[in-house]
Coordinates of C-alpha atoms in Angstrom, one line a residue:
M1 CA -97.9 52.9 59.2
E2 CA -95.6 49.7 59.5
R3 CA -92.8 52.2 59.9
Y4 CA -94.5 54.0 62.6
I5 CA -95.5 50.8 64.8
R6 CA -92.0 49.0 64.8
K7 CA -90.3 52.6 66.0
T8 CA -93.1 52.2 68.5
M9 CA -92.1 49.0 69.4
C10 CA -88.0 49.7 69.1
R11 CA -88.9 52.2 71.6
N12 CA -90.7 50.0 74.4
I13 CA -88.1 47.5 74.2
C14 CA -85.6 49.9 74.9
I15 CA -87.5 51.7 77.6
M16 CA -88.7 47.9 79.1
V17 CA -84.2 47.0 78.7
V18 CA -83.4 50.6 80.5
A19 CA -86.4 49.6 83.8
F20 CA -84.8 45.9 83.3
V21 CA -81.0 47.1 84.6
V22 CA -81.9 49.8 86.5
I23 CA -84.0 47.2 89.1
L24 CA -81.0 44.6 88.5
L25 CA -79.3 47.4 89.7
S26 CA -80.8 49.0 92.3
P27 CA -79.3 48.5 96.3
C28 CA -81.3 46.1 98.3
I29 CA -82.6 47.7 101.5
V30 CA -82.2 45.4 104.4
A31 CA -85.1 45.3 106.5
F32 CA -85.5 43.6 110.5
A33 CA -88.6 41.3 110.3
G34 CA -88.7 40.5 114.0
E35 CA -87.7 42.7 117.5
I36 CA -85.7 42.3 119.8
N37 CA -86.7 40.9 123.4
S38 CA -85.4 41.9 126.9
N39 CA -82.9 39.3 127.1
E40 CA -81.1 39.6 123.3
A41 CA -80.8 43.0 124.3
G42 CA -78.5 42.5 126.9
V43 CA -76.7 39.9 124.5
I44 CA -76.4 42.7 122.3
A45 CA -75.4 44.8 125.2
A46 CA -72.7 42.5 126.5
A47 CA -71.0 42.3 123.0
S48 CA -71.0 46.0 122.6
G49 CA -69.1 46.7 125.9
T50 CA -65.0 46.5 126.2
F51 CA -63.6 42.9 126.6
E52 CA -60.8 42.1 128.4
Y53 CA -57.7 39.6 126.9
E54 CA -53.9 39.2 127.6
G55 CA -53.9 42.3 129.8
K56 CA -55.1 44.7 126.3
T57 CA -59.2 46.2 125.8
Y58 CA -60.8 45.1 122.9
R59 CA -64.0 46.8 121.7
A60 CA -66.0 44.4 118.6
G61 CA -66.4 47.0 115.5
S62 CA -69.8 48.5 114.5
A63 CA -70.4 46.2 111.4
Y64 CA -70.0 42.9 113.2
I65 CA -72.4 44.3 116.1
N66 CA -74.8 45.4 112.9
S67 CA -74.7 41.5 112.0
L68 CA -75.4 40.3 115.6
T69 CA -78.6 42.4 115.9
T70 CA -79.6 41.1 112.7
Y71 CA -79.5 38.0 113.7
L72 CA -81.1 38.4 116.6
S73 CA -84.3 40.5 115.0
E74 CA -85.1 37.4 113.1
D75 CA -88.7 36.6 113.6
D76 CA -87.4 32.4 114.4
V77 CA -85.0 34.0 117.0
D78 CA -86.5 34.8 120.3
L79 CA -83.9 33.9 122.9
T80 CA -84.7 32.7 126.8
A81 CA -82.6 34.4 129.6
E82 CA -81.0 31.0 129.9
Q83 CA -80.1 31.1 126.6
A84 CA -78.7 34.9 126.6
Q85 CA -77.3 34.4 129.6
K86 CA -75.7 31.3 128.3
A87 CA -74.5 32.9 125.0
I88 CA -72.6 36.1 127.3
S89 CA -70.8 33.0 129.6
E90 CA -69.2 31.6 125.6
M91 CA -68.5 35.2 124.4
N92 CA -66.8 36.0 127.5
N93 CA -64.9 32.4 127.3
S94 CA -64.0 32.8 124.1
I95 CA -62.8 36.3 123.8
A96 CA -59.3 34.8 121.8
D97 CA -61.6 33.3 119.2
G98 CA -62.9 37.4 118.3
V99 CA -59.4 38.9 118.5
A100 CA -57.9 36.3 116.1
Q101 CA -60.9 35.9 113.6
G102 CA -60.8 40.6 113.7
Y103 CA -64.2 40.6 115.1
L104 CA -62.3 43.0 118.5
Y105 CA -59.7 45.7 117.9
E106 CA -58.3 46.8 120.7
I107 CA -58.3 50.2 122.8
N108 CA -56.5 52.2 125.2
G109 CA -57.5 53.9 128.1
D110 CA -59.2 56.4 126.6
G111 CA -61.2 54.4 124.8
E112 CA -59.1 55.6 121.8
T113 CA -58.1 52.5 119.0
V114 CA -54.8 50.6 119.0
T115 CA -55.5 48.1 116.1
S116 CA -58.7 48.4 113.8
T117 CA -60.7 45.6 112.0
T118 CA -59.3 46.1 108.8
E119 CA -56.4 44.1 110.5
D120 CA -58.5 40.6 109.8
P121 CA -55.8 37.8 108.7
V122 CA -58.5 35.2 108.9
N123 CA -60.9 36.9 107.2
D124 CA -58.8 37.7 104.1
K125 CA -59.0 34.3 103.6
K126 CA -62.5 34.2 103.4
N127 CA -63.3 37.4 100.7
D128 CA -63.4 35.2 97.6
K129 CA -67.4 35.0 97.7
K130 CA -68.9 38.3 98.4
E131 CA -72.2 38.7 100.0
S132 CA -74.0 42.4 99.6
T133 CA -76.6 41.6 102.1
E134 CA -76.9 41.0 106.2
T135 CA -77.3 37.1 105.7
T136 CA -76.9 35.0 108.8
T137 CA -74.2 32.0 109.1
E138 CA -75.3 28.4 109.5
N139 CA -73.5 28.1 112.9
A140 CA -74.9 31.2 114.6
K141 CA -77.5 28.8 116.7
T142 CA -76.6 26.7 118.8
D143 CA -77.5 22.9 119.7
D144 CA -80.1 23.9 122.0
G145 CA -80.9 27.3 120.1
G146 CA -79.2 29.6 121.5
V147 CA -76.9 31.6 119.8
D148 CA -73.1 31.6 118.8
V149 CA -72.3 35.4 119.0
W150 CA -68.9 35.0 117.4
G151 CA -70.8 33.1 114.9
T152 CA -73.0 35.9 113.7
M153 CA -70.4 38.3 112.8
S154 CA -68.4 35.5 110.7
N155 CA -70.8 36.1 107.9
Q156 CA -69.1 38.6 105.3
T157 CA -71.2 41.2 103.9
E158 CA -70.4 44.4 101.7
A159 CA -70.2 46.9 104.6
K160 CA -67.3 44.4 106.1
I161 CA -65.4 44.0 102.3
Q162 CA -65.2 47.5 102.4
L163 CA -63.8 48.3 105.4
K164 CA -61.2 45.5 104.2
N165 CA -59.8 48.9 102.7
R166 CA -59.7 51.0 105.3
P167 CA -55.7 51.5 106.7
T168 CA -55.0 50.9 110.3
K169 CA -54.4 53.6 111.5
K170 CA -51.1 53.5 112.1
N171 CA -50.6 53.8 108.9
A172 CA -53.1 56.6 107.9
D173 CA -52.2 60.0 107.2
A174 CA -55.0 61.8 109.7
S175 CA -57.2 59.8 111.5
V176 CA -60.9 60.7 112.3
K177 CA -63.5 60.2 115.1
L178 CA -66.9 60.8 116.6
D179 CA -66.6 61.4 119.8
E180 CA -70.0 62.3 121.7
D181 CA -70.8 66.3 119.9
K182 CA -67.4 66.4 117.9
I183 CA -65.6 65.2 115.5
V184 CA -61.9 64.6 116.2
V185 CA -59.3 64.5 113.5
T186 CA -55.8 63.5 114.7
T187 CA -53.2 64.1 112.1
K188 CA -49.8 61.6 111.6
D189 CA -47.8 64.4 113.3
K190 CA -50.1 64.3 116.4
G191 CA -52.2 67.7 115.6
V192 CA -55.7 67.6 116.7
V193 CA -58.0 69.4 115.2
Q194 CA -62.2 69.3 117.5
F195 CA -64.6 70.2 115.1
N196 CA -68.5 70.4 117.6
K197 CA -71.5 69.7 115.8
E198 CA -73.0 73.3 117.5
E199 CA -70.3 75.3 116.0
Q200 CA -68.9 76.7 112.6
L201 CA -67.4 73.5 110.6
I202 CA -65.8 75.6 108.2
S203 CA -62.9 77.4 108.9
P204 CA -64.0 81.4 109.4
K205 CA -60.2 81.6 107.6
F206 CA -61.4 79.9 104.7
V207 CA -64.5 82.0 104.3
Y208 CA -62.7 85.4 104.3
T209 CA -60.2 83.5 102.0
M210 CA -62.7 82.6 99.5
D211 CA -64.7 86.3 100.2
V212 CA -61.5 87.9 99.4
I213 CA -60.9 86.5 96.1
A214 CA -64.4 86.7 95.0
G215 CA -64.6 90.4 95.8
V216 CA -61.2 90.9 93.9
V217 CA -62.6 89.4 90.8
L218 CA -65.7 91.8 91.3
V219 CA -63.8 94.4 91.2
I220 CA -61.0 93.4 89.1
T221 CA -64.1 93.0 86.3
L222 CA -65.4 96.6 87.4
A223 CA -62.7 98.2 86.4
C224 CA -62.6 96.7 83.3
V225 CA -65.9 97.7 82.8
I226 CA -65.8 101.2 84.3
I227 CA -62.4 101.6 81.4
L228 CA -64.8 99.9 78.5
L229 CA -67.5 102.2 79.2
V230 CA -65.4 105.9 79.7
S231 CA -63.0 104.7 76.4
K232 CA -66.5 104.2 74.4
C233 CA -65.5 101.2 73.3
M234 CA -68.4 99.3 74.1
V235 CA -71.0 98.5 71.0
F236 CA -74.5 97.4 72.0
I237 CA -75.8 98.6 68.5
M238 CA -74.5 98.0 65.1
P239 CA -73.7 101.3 63.3
S240 CA -74.8 101.5 59.5
S241 CA -71.5 102.3 58.6
R242 CA -68.4 100.4 59.3
R243 CA -66.1 103.1 58.8
A244 CA -63.2 103.3 61.9
R245 CA -64.1 106.3 64.7
P246 CA -61.5 108.6 65.7
G247 CA -59.0 107.0 68.5
H248 CA -59.5 103.6 67.1
T249 CA -56.0 102.6 67.6
K250 CA -56.6 103.4 71.3
R251 CA -59.5 101.7 71.7
R252 CA -58.5 98.6 70.3
K253 CA -55.4 98.4 72.7
I254 CA -57.5 99.4 75.6
R255 CA -59.7 96.2 74.6
R256 CA -57.4 93.8 73.6
Y257 CA -55.7 94.1 77.2
T258 CA -59.1 94.5 78.9
R259 CA -60.1 91.0 77.0
N260 CA -57.5 89.1 78.4
V261 CA -58.2 90.7 81.8
L262 CA -61.4 89.6 81.5
T263 CA -60.8 86.4 80.1
V264 CA -59.1 85.6 83.4
T265 CA -61.7 86.6 85.6
M266 CA -64.2 84.7 83.6
M267 CA -62.4 81.6 84.1
I268 CA -61.8 81.8 88.1
S269 CA -65.5 82.6 88.0
F270 CA -66.4 79.6 86.3
V271 CA -64.3 77.4 88.3
S272 CA -65.5 78.5 91.8
L273 CA -69.0 78.6 90.2
F274 CA -68.7 74.4 89.0
V275 CA -67.4 73.4 92.6
F276 CA -69.9 75.4 94.4
I277 CA -72.3 73.8 92.1
G278 CA -70.9 70.3 92.9
V279 CA -70.4 71.0 96.6
Y280 CA -74.1 71.6 96.9
L281 CA -75.4 68.7 94.8
S282 CA -73.4 66.4 96.4
L283 CA -73.5 67.5 100.2
F284 CA -76.6 68.7 100.9
N285 CA -79.2 66.4 98.6
K286 CA -81.4 64.8 101.4
D287 CA -82.6 61.4 99.8
K288 CA -78.4 60.9 99.0
I289 CA -77.8 61.7 102.6
M290 CA -80.8 59.4 103.6
Q291 CA -79.5 56.3 101.3
N292 CA -76.0 56.8 101.9
M293 CA -76.8 56.0 106.2
Q294 CA -78.7 53.5 104.8
A295 CA -76.1 52.0 102.4
S296 CA -73.4 52.7 105.8
G297 CA -74.7 50.4 108.2
Y298 CA -76.0 53.8 110.1
F299 CA -79.5 53.0 111.2
R300 CA -78.7 49.5 112.4
Y301 CA -75.9 50.5 114.0
A302 CA -77.6 52.8 116.2
Y303 CA -80.5 51.3 116.7
S304 CA -78.0 48.8 118.5
E305 CA -76.7 51.7 120.7
Y306 CA -80.4 52.3 121.5
V307 CA -81.1 48.3 122.4
S308 CA -77.7 48.6 124.5
G309 CA -78.8 51.8 126.3
I310 CA -82.0 49.8 127.3
A311 CA -80.3 46.5 128.2
N312 CA -77.7 48.6 130.6
G313 CA -80.5 51.3 131.6
T314 CA -78.9 54.4 130.5
E315 CA -82.1 55.0 127.4
D316 CA -85.4 55.0 128.0
N317 CA -88.2 55.1 125.3
E318 CA -89.1 58.9 126.3
G319 CA -89.7 60.9 122.6
N320 CA -89.6 57.6 120.3
V321 CA -92.8 56.1 119.0
N322 CA -94.1 53.6 117.5
V323 CA -96.1 52.7 114.1
D324 CA -99.3 51.3 114.1
E325 CA -101.3 49.4 111.3
N326 CA -102.2 52.2 109.4
G327 CA -99.0 54.0 109.2
K328 CA -99.8 56.2 112.5
I329 CA -97.6 57.9 115.0
E330 CA -98.1 56.7 118.7
E331 CA -96.6 57.2 121.5
V332 CA -94.7 54.3 123.9
E333 CA -96.5 54.1 126.9
D334 CA -94.0 51.6 128.8
A335 CA -90.5 53.3 128.9
G336 CA -88.5 50.2 129.5
A337 CA -90.0 48.2 126.5
I338 CA -88.0 48.0 123.0
V339 CA -89.7 49.8 120.1
S340 CA -89.0 47.4 117.0
Y341 CA -86.6 48.0 114.2
E342 CA -89.3 49.8 111.9
S343 CA -90.5 52.0 114.8
Y344 CA -86.9 53.4 115.4
V345 CA -85.5 54.0 112.1
F346 CA -88.8 55.8 111.5
T347 CA -88.2 58.3 113.9
I348 CA -85.1 58.5 113.6
K349 CA -85.4 59.2 109.3
Q350 CA -87.8 61.5 110.7
N351 CA -85.8 63.1 112.8
S352 CA -82.9 63.4 110.4
M353 CA -85.1 65.3 107.9
K354 CA -86.3 67.4 110.2
I355 CA -82.7 68.3 111.2
L356 CA -81.3 68.6 107.5
N357 CA -84.2 70.7 106.3
G358 CA -82.9 73.5 109.4
E359 CA -85.1 72.4 112.9
T360 CA -82.8 72.8 115.5
N361 CA -84.3 71.6 119.3
I362 CA -84.7 67.9 117.6
R363 CA -83.5 65.1 119.9
I364 CA -80.7 62.5 117.6
P365 CA -78.6 60.4 118.7
D366 CA -75.2 61.7 119.3
S367 CA -73.7 59.0 116.5
N368 CA -76.0 60.7 113.7
V369 CA -74.1 63.4 111.8
S370 CA -77.5 65.1 109.8
P371 CA -76.1 68.2 112.7
Y372 CA -73.0 68.2 111.3
I373 CA -74.2 68.5 108.0
S374 CA -77.2 70.6 108.8
N375 CA -74.4 73.0 110.1
V376 CA -72.0 72.9 107.1
K377 CA -75.1 74.3 104.9
K378 CA -75.6 77.1 107.5
T379 CA -72.2 78.2 106.4
Y380 CA -72.0 77.2 102.7
A381 CA -75.1 79.4 102.9
V382 CA -73.3 82.1 104.2
L383 CA -70.2 81.7 101.8
F384 CA -72.1 81.5 98.5
K385 CA -74.5 84.9 99.8
V386 CA -71.0 86.9 99.5
A387 CA -68.2 85.0 97.6
G388 CA -71.1 82.8 95.0
I389 CA -72.9 85.8 94.3
M390 CA -69.3 88.0 93.4
F391 CA -68.4 85.4 90.8
I392 CA -71.9 85.1 89.3
V393 CA -72.0 89.2 89.3
S394 CA -68.5 89.1 87.8
A395 CA -68.9 86.0 85.6
V396 CA -72.1 87.9 83.8
L397 CA -70.5 91.3 83.3
G398 CA -67.5 89.8 81.9
I399 CA -69.8 87.9 79.3
V400 CA -71.9 90.6 78.4
F401 CA -69.1 92.9 78.2
M402 CA -66.6 90.4 76.5
I403 CA -69.5 90.3 73.4
F404 CA -70.3 93.6 73.0
M405 CA -66.7 95.4 73.1
D406 CA -66.8 95.1 69.7
Q407 CA -68.5 94.8 66.5
R408 CA -66.9 91.2 66.7
R409 CA -69.1 89.1 68.4
E410 CA -67.2 86.4 67.3
R411 CA -63.8 87.3 68.6
G412 CA -66.0 87.8 72.5
V413 CA -67.1 84.4 72.2
K414 CA -64.2 83.0 71.3
H415 CA -62.5 84.6 74.2
I416 CA -65.6 83.1 76.2
A417 CA -65.3 79.5 75.3
F418 CA -61.2 79.9 75.9
A419 CA -62.3 80.5 79.8
E420 CA -64.7 77.8 79.8
L421 CA -62.8 75.5 78.0
V422 CA -59.7 76.4 80.8
S423 CA -62.2 76.0 83.4
S424 CA -63.7 73.1 82.5
V425 CA -59.8 71.6 82.0
I426 CA -59.6 72.4 85.9
V427 CA -63.1 70.6 86.7
V428 CA -61.7 67.8 84.7
C429 CA -58.3 67.5 86.3
I430 CA -59.8 67.9 90.6
T431 CA -62.1 65.1 89.3
I432 CA -59.4 62.6 87.8
Y433 CA -57.5 63.1 91.1
M434 CA -60.4 62.2 93.3
A435 CA -61.0 59.1 90.7
V436 CA -57.8 57.8 90.5
W437 CA -55.5 59.0 93.3
K438 CA -58.4 58.8 95.6
P439 CA -56.8 60.7 98.5
Y440 CA -59.8 60.3 100.8
T441 CA -58.4 56.3 100.7
H442 CA -55.8 57.5 103.3
L443 CA -57.9 58.7 106.0
Y444 CA -58.4 55.9 109.1
I445 CA -62.3 57.2 110.2
E446 CA -63.9 55.4 113.4
P447 CA -66.5 54.4 113.6
D448 CA -67.1 51.7 110.9
Y449 CA -70.5 53.3 110.0
L450 CA -69.0 56.5 109.6
Y451 CA -66.0 55.5 107.2
L452 CA -68.7 53.8 105.0
F453 CA -71.0 56.9 105.1
I454 CA -67.9 59.8 103.8
M455 CA -67.2 56.8 101.1
Q456 CA -70.2 57.0 99.8
C457 CA -70.5 60.9 99.9
I458 CA -67.4 60.8 98.4
K459 CA -68.3 58.6 95.8
W460 CA -71.3 60.7 95.2
S461 CA -69.0 63.3 94.5
V462 CA -67.0 62.5 92.5
K463 CA -70.4 61.2 90.3
V464 CA -71.4 64.7 90.8
M465 CA -68.4 65.9 89.4
T466 CA -68.0 64.0 86.7
S467 CA -71.4 65.0 85.5
I468 CA -70.6 68.2 85.8
S469 CA -67.1 67.9 84.1
A470 CA -68.5 66.7 81.2
F471 CA -71.4 69.4 81.0
S472 CA -68.4 72.1 81.1
V473 CA -66.3 70.4 78.8
V474 CA -69.5 70.4 76.4
L475 CA -70.9 73.1 77.2
G476 CA -67.1 74.7 76.2
M477 CA -67.9 73.1 72.9
L478 CA -71.3 74.4 71.8
L479 CA -69.3 77.9 72.3
V480 CA -66.5 76.9 69.5
G481 CA -68.9 76.0 67.6
V482 CA -71.4 79.2 67.8
Y483 CA -67.7 81.3 67.6
Q484 CA -67.2 79.3 64.1
S485 CA -70.2 80.1 62.7
L486 CA -70.3 83.9 63.7
N487 CA -66.5 83.6 62.3
N488 CA -67.7 82.5 59.0
K489 CA -70.8 84.4 59.1
A490 CA -68.5 87.2 59.3
G491 CA -65.7 86.2 56.9
M492 CA -68.6 86.4 54.2

């Protein structure tokens, strides 16, 4: 009894420790407590526009606009028309400060980035103290209760610190830009590839190539199966006598060659299936996608765009909603009013989830990545229905015929284990390459939230592939154990 009590106490303590660690490591989600009035919307709109300085055009990075929007949404900030106009005037009169401190980056006449906010020599000196949440600085508020726009942008956040790792556009291997309804990829040799969110993002040539590879693997597997059946090499039921049948030498050669071929086809099938599983878990986990959108600051970015659009008269509240105190959705009567951050994000999240679930004709900002992910998922489904199914059939046939090829079952298990372990090594090498060499960090991606979102997704993918690699290695070792057990039993 005493031993049982001690065991129960230890288990409860372990559970409490694990729960404490999970709570401690869980990222905090920042929400706006207040609302934006029309005067503050004008300040956000002005800060989101372009600035002229010494014959060059500049724009503020989205992470810095997010800081401004967060500050103006606080409960104790409620700018009057006079304070808002003063803030805008002071901002326009101190553009040099925004450029010098790295809040503004240069763009050309077409809106293309010339320099990026990663080139920030002043703020590089401020990185000793890292802050993981959107906190405002003390110097953001002026003496008359107004706002210093550049001051609100000066606080260091986790997002801004991560943006320091983004290469400059000049040094990047390629640049990726979300431009209205398409993604534009520009390579270092000035080659341009565009992906429209309404079109198939995965190249049809790639899909065709994968289908051909899977088809070839399946055909080879079926050829081996037919050869084994025709030559009567299969032993599904163990005979009572182990005496060799006529043609034993010929069948032994057939078994040796077909076993080697099936080992290769199984290895290719295993690798492909591991990658299929990894891609699905990495890219199409809706909850994780929403978490990554939250962590990247997308919802703050979208809200800033919305507020700026309202202030400029280019956007209304059609299709947006408010949420009452009981959590019920109510329509917005005043199309010129600015909905709260919580109501706006509620709508965007709901619409994003609908798109990820395959619904179409859902209103969503052009900056939202959900349509692109949904598009990729549709192509993935088509690819898996052909190539994926063929790889599964090839792997299953290979396993069954490998085991029942002769009376010595351990020989088949040995080759299955070998194929599985080799495929595990390949998957591990891919994972190590992504985790250590990080080729994705050589891309320049804009806007800021898109860079942060893609980095979050890739990091999650690396974690998923690490788990799959560990599983595949453990499975391979278990198969080795089964082989040794069968081999020892056969030798007795």
